[in-house]
Tab-separated table of C-alpha atoms and ligand atoms in Angstrom:
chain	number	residue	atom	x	y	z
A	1	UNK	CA	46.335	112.750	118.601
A	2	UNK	CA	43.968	109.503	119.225
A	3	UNK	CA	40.525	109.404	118.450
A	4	UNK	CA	39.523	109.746	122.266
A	5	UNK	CA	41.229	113.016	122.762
A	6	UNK	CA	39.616	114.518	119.497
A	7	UNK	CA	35.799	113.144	120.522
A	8	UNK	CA	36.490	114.984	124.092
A	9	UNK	CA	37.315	117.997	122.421
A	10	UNK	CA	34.174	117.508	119.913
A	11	UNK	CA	32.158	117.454	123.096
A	12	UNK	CA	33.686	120.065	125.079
A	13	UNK	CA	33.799	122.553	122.519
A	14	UNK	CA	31.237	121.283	119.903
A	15	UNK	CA	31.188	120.589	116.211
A	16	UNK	CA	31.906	121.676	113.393
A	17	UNK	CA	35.623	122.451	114.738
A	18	UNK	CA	39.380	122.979	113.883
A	19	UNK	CA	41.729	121.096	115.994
A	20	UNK	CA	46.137	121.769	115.663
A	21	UNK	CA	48.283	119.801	117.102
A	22	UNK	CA	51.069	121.941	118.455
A	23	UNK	CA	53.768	119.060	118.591
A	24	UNK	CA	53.209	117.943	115.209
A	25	UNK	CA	54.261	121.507	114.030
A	26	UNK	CA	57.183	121.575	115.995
A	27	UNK	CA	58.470	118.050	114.617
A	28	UNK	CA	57.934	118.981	111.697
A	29	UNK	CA	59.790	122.087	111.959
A	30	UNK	CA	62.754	120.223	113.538
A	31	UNK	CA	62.288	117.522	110.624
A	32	UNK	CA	62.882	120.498	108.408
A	33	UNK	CA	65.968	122.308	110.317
A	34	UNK	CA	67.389	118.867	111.101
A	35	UNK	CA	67.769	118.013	106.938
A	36	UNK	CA	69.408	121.436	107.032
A	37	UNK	CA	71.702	121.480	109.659
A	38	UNK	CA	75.043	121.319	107.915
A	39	UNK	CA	74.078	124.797	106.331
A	40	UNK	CA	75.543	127.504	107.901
A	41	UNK	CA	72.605	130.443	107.819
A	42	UNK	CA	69.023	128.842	107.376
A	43	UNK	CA	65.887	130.688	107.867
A	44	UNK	CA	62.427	129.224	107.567
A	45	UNK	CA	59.712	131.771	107.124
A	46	UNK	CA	56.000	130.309	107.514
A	47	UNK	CA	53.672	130.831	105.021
A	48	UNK	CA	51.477	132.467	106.653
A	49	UNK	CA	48.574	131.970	104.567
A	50	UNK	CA	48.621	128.424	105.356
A	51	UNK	CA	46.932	129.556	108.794
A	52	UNK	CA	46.880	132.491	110.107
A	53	UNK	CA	45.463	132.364	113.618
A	54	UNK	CA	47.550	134.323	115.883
A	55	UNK	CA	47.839	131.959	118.586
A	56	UNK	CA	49.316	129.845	115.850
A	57	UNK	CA	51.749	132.477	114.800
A	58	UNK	CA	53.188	132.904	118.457
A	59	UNK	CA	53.681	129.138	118.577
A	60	UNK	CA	55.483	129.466	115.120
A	61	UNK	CA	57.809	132.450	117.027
A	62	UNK	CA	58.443	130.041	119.920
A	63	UNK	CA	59.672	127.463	117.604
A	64	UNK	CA	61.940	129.868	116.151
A	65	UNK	CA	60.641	130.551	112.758
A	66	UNK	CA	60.245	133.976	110.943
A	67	UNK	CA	57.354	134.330	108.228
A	68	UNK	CA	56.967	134.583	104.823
A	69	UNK	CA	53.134	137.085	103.988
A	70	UNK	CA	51.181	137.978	100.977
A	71	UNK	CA	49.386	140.705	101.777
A	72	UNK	CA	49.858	143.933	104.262
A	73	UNK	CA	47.284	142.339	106.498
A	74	UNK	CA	48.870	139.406	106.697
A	75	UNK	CA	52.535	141.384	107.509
A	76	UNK	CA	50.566	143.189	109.832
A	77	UNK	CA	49.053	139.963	112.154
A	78	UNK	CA	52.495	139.031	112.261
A	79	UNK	CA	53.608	142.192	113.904
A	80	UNK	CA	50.573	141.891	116.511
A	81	UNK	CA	51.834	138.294	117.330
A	82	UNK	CA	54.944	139.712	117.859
A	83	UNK	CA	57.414	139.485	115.199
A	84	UNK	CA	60.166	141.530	114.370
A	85	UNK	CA	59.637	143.444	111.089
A	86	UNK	CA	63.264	142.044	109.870
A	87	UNK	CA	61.381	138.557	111.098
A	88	UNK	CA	58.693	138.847	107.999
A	89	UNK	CA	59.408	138.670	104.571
A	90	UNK	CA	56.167	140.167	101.929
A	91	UNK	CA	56.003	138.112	99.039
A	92	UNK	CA	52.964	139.557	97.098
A	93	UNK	CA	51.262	139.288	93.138
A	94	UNK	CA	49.574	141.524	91.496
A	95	UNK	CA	49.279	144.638	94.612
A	96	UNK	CA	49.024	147.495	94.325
A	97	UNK	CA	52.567	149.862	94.095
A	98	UNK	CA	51.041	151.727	97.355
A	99	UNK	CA	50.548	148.842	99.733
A	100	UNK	CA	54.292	147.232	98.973
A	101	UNK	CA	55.384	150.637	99.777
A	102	UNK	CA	53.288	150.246	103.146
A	103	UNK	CA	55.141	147.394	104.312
A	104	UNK	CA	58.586	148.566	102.971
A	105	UNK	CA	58.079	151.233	105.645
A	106	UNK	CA	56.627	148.798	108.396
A	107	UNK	CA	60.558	147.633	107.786
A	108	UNK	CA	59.843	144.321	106.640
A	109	UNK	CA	62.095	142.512	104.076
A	110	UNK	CA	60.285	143.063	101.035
A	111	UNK	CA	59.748	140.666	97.251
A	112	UNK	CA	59.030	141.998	94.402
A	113	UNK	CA	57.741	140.109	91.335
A	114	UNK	CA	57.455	142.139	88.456
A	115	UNK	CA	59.021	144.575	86.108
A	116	UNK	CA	57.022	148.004	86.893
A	117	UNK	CA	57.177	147.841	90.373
A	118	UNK	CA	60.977	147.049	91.292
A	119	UNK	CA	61.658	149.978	88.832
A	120	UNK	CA	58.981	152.443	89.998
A	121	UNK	CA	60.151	151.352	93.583
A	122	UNK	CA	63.970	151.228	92.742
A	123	UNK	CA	63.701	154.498	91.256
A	124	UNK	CA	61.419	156.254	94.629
A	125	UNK	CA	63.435	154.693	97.192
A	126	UNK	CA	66.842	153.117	96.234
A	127	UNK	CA	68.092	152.505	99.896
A	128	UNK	CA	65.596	149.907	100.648
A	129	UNK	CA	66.842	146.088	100.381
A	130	UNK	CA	64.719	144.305	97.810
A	131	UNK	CA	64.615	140.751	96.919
A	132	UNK	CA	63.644	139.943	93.459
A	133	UNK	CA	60.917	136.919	92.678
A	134	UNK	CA	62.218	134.986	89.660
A	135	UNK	CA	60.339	132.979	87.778
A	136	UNK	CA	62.596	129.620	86.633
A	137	UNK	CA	59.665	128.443	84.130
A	138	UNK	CA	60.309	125.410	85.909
A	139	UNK	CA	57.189	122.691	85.655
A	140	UNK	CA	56.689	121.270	89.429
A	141	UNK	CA	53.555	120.440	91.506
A	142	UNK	CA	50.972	118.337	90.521
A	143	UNK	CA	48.194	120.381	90.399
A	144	UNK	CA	47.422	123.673	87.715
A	145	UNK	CA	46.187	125.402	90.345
A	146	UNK	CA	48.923	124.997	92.951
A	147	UNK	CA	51.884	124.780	90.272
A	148	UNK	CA	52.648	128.502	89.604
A	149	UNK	CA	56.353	128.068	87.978
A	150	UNK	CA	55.591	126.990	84.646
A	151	UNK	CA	55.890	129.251	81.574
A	152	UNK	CA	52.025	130.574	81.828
A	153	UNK	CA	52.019	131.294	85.459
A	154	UNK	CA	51.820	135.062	86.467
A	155	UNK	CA	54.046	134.857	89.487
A	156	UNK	CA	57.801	135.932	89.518
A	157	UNK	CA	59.946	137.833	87.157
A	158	UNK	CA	60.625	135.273	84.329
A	159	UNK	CA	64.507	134.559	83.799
A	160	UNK	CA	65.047	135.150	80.591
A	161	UNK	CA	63.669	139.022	81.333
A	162	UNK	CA	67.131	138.957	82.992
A	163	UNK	CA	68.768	141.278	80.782
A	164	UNK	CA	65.789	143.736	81.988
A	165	UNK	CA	66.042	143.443	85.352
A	166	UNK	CA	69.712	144.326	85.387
A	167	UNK	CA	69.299	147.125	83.629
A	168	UNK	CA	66.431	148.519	86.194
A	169	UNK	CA	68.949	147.496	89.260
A	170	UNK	CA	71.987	149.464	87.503
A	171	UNK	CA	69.814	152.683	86.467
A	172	UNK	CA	68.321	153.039	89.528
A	173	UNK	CA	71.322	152.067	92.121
A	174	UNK	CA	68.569	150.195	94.011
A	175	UNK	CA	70.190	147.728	96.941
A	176	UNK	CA	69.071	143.627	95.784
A	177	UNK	CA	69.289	141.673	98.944
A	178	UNK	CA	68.056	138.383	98.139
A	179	UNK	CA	66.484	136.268	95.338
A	180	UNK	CA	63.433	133.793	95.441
A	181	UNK	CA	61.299	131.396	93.476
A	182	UNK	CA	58.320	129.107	94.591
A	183	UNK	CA	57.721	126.808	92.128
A	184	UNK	CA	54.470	125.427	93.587
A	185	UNK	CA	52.791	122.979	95.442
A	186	UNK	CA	53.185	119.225	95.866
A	187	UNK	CA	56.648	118.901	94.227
A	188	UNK	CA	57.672	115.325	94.762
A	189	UNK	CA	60.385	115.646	92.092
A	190	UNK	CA	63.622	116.119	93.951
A	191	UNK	CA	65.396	116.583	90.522
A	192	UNK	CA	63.170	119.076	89.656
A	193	UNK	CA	63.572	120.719	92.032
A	194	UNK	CA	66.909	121.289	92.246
A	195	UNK	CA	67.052	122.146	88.476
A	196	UNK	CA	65.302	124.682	89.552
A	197	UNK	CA	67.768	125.694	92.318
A	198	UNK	CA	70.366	125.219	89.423
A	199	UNK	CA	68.799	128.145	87.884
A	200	UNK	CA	68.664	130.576	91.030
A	201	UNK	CA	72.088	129.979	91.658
A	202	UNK	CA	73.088	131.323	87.881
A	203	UNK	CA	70.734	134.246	88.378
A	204	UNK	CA	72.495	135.012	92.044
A	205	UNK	CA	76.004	135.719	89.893
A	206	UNK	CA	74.596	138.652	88.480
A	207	UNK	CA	73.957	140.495	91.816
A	208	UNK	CA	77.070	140.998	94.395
A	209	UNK	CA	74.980	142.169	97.237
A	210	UNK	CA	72.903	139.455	98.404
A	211	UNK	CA	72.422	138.123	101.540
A	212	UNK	CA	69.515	135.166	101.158
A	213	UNK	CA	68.800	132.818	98.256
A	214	UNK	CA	64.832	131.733	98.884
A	215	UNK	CA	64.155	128.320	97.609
A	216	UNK	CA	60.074	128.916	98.144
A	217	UNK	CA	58.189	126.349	98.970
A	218	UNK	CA	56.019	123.153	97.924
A	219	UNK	CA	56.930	120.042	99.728
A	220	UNK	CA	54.405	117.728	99.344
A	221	UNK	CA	52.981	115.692	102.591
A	222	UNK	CA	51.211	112.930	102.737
A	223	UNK	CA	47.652	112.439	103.060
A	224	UNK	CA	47.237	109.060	104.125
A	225	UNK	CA	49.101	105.734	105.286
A	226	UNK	CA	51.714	104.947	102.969
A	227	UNK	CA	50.754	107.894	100.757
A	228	UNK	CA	54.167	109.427	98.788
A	229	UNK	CA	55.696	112.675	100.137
A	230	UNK	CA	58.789	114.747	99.628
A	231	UNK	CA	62.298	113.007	101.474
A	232	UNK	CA	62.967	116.149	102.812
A	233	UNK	CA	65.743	114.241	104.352
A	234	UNK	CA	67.700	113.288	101.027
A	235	UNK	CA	66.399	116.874	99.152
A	236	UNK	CA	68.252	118.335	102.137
A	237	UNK	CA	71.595	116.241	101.750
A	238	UNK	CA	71.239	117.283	97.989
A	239	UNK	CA	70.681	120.778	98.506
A	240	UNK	CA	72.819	121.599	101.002
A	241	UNK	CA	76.074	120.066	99.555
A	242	UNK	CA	75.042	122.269	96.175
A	243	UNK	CA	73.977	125.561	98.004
A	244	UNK	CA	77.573	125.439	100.024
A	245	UNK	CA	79.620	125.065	97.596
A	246	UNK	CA	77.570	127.477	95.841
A	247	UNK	CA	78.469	129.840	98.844
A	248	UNK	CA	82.215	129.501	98.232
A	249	UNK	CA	81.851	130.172	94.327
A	250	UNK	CA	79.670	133.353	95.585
A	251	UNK	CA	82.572	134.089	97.908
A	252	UNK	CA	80.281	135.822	100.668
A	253	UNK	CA	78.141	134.176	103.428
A	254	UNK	CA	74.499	133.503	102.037
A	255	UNK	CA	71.565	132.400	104.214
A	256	UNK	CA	69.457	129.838	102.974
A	257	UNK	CA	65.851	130.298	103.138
A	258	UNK	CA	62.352	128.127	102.804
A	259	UNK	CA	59.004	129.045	103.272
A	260	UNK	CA	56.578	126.305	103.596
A	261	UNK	CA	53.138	126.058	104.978
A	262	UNK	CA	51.445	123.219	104.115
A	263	UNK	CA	54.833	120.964	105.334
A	264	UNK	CA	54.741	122.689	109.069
A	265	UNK	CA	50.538	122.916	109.560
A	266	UNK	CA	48.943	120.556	106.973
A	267	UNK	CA	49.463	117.484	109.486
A	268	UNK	CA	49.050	119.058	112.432
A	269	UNK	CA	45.136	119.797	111.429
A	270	UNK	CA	41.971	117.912	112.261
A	271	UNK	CA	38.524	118.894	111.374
A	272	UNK	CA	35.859	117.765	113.364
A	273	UNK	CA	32.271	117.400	111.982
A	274	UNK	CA	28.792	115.397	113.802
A	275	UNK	CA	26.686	113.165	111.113
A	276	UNK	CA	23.453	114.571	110.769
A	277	UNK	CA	21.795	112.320	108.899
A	278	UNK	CA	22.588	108.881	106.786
A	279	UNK	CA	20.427	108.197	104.085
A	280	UNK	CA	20.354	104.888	102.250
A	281	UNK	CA	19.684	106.091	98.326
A	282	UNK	CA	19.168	103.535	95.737
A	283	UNK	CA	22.764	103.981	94.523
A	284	UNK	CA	24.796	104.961	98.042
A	285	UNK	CA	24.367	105.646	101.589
A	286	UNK	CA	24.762	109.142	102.035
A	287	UNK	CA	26.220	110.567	104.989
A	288	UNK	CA	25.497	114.246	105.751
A	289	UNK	CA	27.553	116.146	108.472
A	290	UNK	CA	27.039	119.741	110.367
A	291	UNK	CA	28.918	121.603	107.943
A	292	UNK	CA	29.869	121.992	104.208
A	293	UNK	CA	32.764	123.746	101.607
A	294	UNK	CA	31.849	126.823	103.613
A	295	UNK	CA	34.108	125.422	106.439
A	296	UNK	CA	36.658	122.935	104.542
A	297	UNK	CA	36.765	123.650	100.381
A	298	UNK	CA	39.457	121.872	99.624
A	299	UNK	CA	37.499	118.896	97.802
A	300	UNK	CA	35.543	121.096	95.739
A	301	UNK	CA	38.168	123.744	95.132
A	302	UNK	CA	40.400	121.293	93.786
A	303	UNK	CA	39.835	117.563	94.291
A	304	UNK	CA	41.938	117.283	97.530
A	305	UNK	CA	41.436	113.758	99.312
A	306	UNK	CA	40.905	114.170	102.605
A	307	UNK	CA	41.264	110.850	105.081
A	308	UNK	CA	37.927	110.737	106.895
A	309	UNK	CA	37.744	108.549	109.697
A	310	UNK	CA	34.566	108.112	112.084
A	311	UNK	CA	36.312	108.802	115.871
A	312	UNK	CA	32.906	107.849	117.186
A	313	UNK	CA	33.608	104.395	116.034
A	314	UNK	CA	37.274	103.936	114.962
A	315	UNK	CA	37.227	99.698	115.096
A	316	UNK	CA	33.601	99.211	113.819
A	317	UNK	CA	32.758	97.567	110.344
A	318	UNK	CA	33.739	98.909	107.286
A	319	UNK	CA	31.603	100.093	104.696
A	320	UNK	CA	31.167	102.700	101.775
A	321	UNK	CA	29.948	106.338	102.242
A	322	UNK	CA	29.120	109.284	100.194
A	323	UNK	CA	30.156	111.873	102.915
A	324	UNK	CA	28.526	115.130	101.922
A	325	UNK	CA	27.922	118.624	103.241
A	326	UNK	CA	24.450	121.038	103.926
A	327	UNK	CA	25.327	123.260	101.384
A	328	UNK	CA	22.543	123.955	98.710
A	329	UNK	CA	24.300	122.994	96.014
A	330	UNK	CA	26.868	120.366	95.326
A	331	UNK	CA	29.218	119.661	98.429
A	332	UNK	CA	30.560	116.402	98.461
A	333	UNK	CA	34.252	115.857	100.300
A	334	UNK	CA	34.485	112.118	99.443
A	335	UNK	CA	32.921	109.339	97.345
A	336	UNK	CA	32.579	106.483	97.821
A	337	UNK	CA	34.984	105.973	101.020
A	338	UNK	CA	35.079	102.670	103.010
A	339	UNK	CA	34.781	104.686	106.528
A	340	UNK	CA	34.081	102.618	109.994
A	341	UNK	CA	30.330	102.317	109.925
A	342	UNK	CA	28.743	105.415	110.828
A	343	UNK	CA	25.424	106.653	112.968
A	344	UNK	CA	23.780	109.500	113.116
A	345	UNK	CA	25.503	111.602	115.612
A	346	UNK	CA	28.937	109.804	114.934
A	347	UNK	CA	31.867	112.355	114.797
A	348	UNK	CA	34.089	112.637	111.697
A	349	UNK	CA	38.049	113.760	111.944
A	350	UNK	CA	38.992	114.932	108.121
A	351	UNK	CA	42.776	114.687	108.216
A	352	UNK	CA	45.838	117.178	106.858
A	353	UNK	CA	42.952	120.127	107.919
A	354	UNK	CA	45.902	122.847	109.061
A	355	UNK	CA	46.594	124.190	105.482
A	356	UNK	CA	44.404	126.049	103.554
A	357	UNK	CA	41.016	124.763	105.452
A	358	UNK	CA	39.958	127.125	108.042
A	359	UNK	CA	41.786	129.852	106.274
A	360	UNK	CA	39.523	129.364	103.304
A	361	UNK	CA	36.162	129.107	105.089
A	362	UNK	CA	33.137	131.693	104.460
A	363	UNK	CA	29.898	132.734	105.830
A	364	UNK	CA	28.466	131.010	102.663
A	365	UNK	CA	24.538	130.059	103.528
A	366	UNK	CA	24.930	132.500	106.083
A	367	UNK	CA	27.012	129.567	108.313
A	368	UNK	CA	28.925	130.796	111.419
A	369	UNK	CA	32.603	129.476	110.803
A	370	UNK	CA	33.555	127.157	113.179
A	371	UNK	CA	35.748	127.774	116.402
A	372	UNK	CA	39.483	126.554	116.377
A	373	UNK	CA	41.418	124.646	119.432
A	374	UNK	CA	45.196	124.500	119.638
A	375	UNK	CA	45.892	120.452	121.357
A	376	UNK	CA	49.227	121.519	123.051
A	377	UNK	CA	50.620	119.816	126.426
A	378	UNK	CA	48.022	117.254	126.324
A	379	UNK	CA	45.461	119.782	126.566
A	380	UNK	CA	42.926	121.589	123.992
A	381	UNK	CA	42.699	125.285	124.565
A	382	UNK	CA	40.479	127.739	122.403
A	383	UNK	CA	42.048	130.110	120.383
A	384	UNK	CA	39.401	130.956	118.615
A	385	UNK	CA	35.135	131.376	119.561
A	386	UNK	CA	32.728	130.085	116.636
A	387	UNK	CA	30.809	132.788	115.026
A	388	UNK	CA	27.339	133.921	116.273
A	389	UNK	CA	24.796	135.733	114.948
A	390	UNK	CA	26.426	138.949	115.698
A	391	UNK	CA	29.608	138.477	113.430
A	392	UNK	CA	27.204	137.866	110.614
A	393	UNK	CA	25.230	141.160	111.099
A	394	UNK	CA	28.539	143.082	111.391
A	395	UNK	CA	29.248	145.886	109.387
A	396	UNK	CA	25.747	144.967	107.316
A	397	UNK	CA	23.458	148.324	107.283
A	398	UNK	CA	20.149	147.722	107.628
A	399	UNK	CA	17.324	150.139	105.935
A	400	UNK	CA	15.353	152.095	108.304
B	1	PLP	C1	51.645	129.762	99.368
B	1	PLP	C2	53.062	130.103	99.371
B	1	PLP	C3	53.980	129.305	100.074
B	1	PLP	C4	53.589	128.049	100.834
B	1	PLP	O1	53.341	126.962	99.997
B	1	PLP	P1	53.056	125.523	100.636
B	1	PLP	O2	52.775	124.643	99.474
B	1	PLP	O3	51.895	125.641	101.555
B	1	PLP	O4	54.269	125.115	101.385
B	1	PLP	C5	55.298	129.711	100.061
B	1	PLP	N1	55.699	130.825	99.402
B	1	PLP	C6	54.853	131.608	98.727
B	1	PLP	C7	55.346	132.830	98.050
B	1	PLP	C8	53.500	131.274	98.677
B	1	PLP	O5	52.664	132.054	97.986
């Protein structure tokens, strides 16, 4: 999208505001498919949690993805954008024994990451198909809080508790359909990460029933010009030689299966904010837009870089910014940026805003979260209202 199309849609549906480009996600979805295609059986499920809107989810359908959920609410959006239940795959941590039961009996394909549960659920209903979430202790992803593989994380059921889980699978007679891992975010390491495939494919010998290996997520996109990502295109020629000969040591068919958000949505995501006000301090020029890390908390949360570029004034003079949010408290998304020179009532595009942005927006300062527009056939239509007044007083009680 060019800055021109994004101002239009600043001024036709105001700012703060989410913009997804739907062709982006599709390329990038045929990117992914396309470094796969000399796999038999491959299956991408969407992380869901990336971004959720459900306008977004029927696009993902029409693409011809499944997805991949972490929480019943999340299984159950899916169903009301209308996927199958064998479509959706429930990948939780930490819930609770009743609400994986829940979505067993929605019928969707269910992962389970721990010890207590697959036996307490092996045990009360043996019949269902279960994939197990393994844990390959496998270091990937640059960041601590993204990177949940490594010895210390509290996803997955760590390898060496094989012994364990084989004994749970044999006493109870319970069906295991599939194994996974996701070994975290921003994995640039092709090595690593088939090591860590390496690892899954020992674990599969031990089970004679299953039908998918999962391979997770993490590929890491880039976040400006020249900035490094994941070759998806030589990770695929690497995998897929490994995963089909892996098939014919298995000796039954296997699907191969991914689940990434931030590679199909990050991209596709522009965020949309007017300048308020510049102020010239004695150390920086400051400039503050119509929103804050109530609306995009990425920077704060953990140090992500967005690109910011001022669409009001793409091929003006450069110079360097503080760009900072209304927030009462620290809210800073960049430092220090050399950004096109800015005015008060300029419009600034933040880039890679599909993943993790609007999903992770709050009410915070008491902030109406901003309306979203999906950019597809060279039109922007709304597929979702900003907040008013009314969402913010609903479900409080007042005192008579
Ligand atoms: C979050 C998550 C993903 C998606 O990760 P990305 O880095 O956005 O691709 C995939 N699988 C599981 C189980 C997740 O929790």
């Amino acid at each position: 999208m060019n800055a021109k199309e994004l101002v239009a849609l600043a001024e036709e549906f105001g700012c703060p505001l989410y913009v997804y480009d739907a062709a982006k996600i599709e390329s990038q979805y045929l990117r992914l498919t396309a470094a796969f295609s000399k796999v038999e059986r491959v299956r991408i499920n969407y992380a869901v949690k990336a971004l959720s809107n459900v306008a977004i989810l029927q696009l993902i359908k029409k693409i011809g993805a499944n997805i991949d959920t972490v929480s019943i609410q999340e299984v159950q959006l899916g169903l009301h954008a209308g996927f199958q239940p064998h479509q959706i795959i429930y990948t939780p941590n930490g819930v609770s024994f009743e609400e994986i039961e829940a979505a067993a009996m929605l019928g969707v394909q269910i992962n389970i990451d721990n010890l207590s549960i697959l036996e307490h659920f092996g045990t009360k209903h043996p019949k269902v198909p279960v994939c197990i979430r393994i844990n390959p202790h496998v270091m990937a992803g640059g960041n601590t809080n993204i990177s949940v593989g490594h010895i210390d994380s509290k996803f997955g059921i760590s390898i060496h508790q094989m012994p364990h889980i084989l004994r749970i699978v044999e006493n109870t007679g319970m069906h295991i359909n599939g194994i996974h891992m996701h070994t975290g975010s921003d994995i640039l390491d092709i090595e690593v990460f088939l090591y860590a495939a390496e690892i899954l494919f020992e674990a599969a010998h031990h089970f004679k029933t299953l039908d998918f290996l999962d391979f997770g997520s993490g590929f890491k996109v880039p976040y400006h010009k020249g900035d490094i990502e994941t070759n998806i295109e030589e990770f695929g020629k690497k995998l897929t030689k490994r995963f089909n000969s892996f098939e014919k040591e298995y000796g039954k068919p296997l699907t191969l299966a991914f689940e990434p958000g931030k590679f199909l949505v990050s991209e596709a995501g522009f965020f949309l904010a007017k300048v308020n006000v510049v102020k010239q301090t004695t150390s920086t020029v400051f400039a503050s837009i119509d929103s804050g890390f109530n609306h995009l908390i990425r920077p704060m949360l953990y140090g992500s870089q967005h690109f910011i570029e001022n669409i009001s004034n793409p091929k003006g003079k450069e110079r360097f910014y503080s760009v900072v949010g209304y927030i009462c408290e620290t809210d800073t998304f960049a430092n220090n940026r050399r950004i096109s020179e800015i005015k008060e009532g300029d419009i600034l595009c933040f880039r890679n805003a599909g993943a993790y942005c609007y999903e992770m927006s709050s009410n915070y300062n008491s902030r109406y979260k901003p309306a979203e527009v999906l950019w597809i056939d060279g039109k922007g239509i709304l597929i979702r209202q900003r907040e008013t007044f009314e969402d913010l007083l609903k479900n409080q009680i007042a005192l008579d």
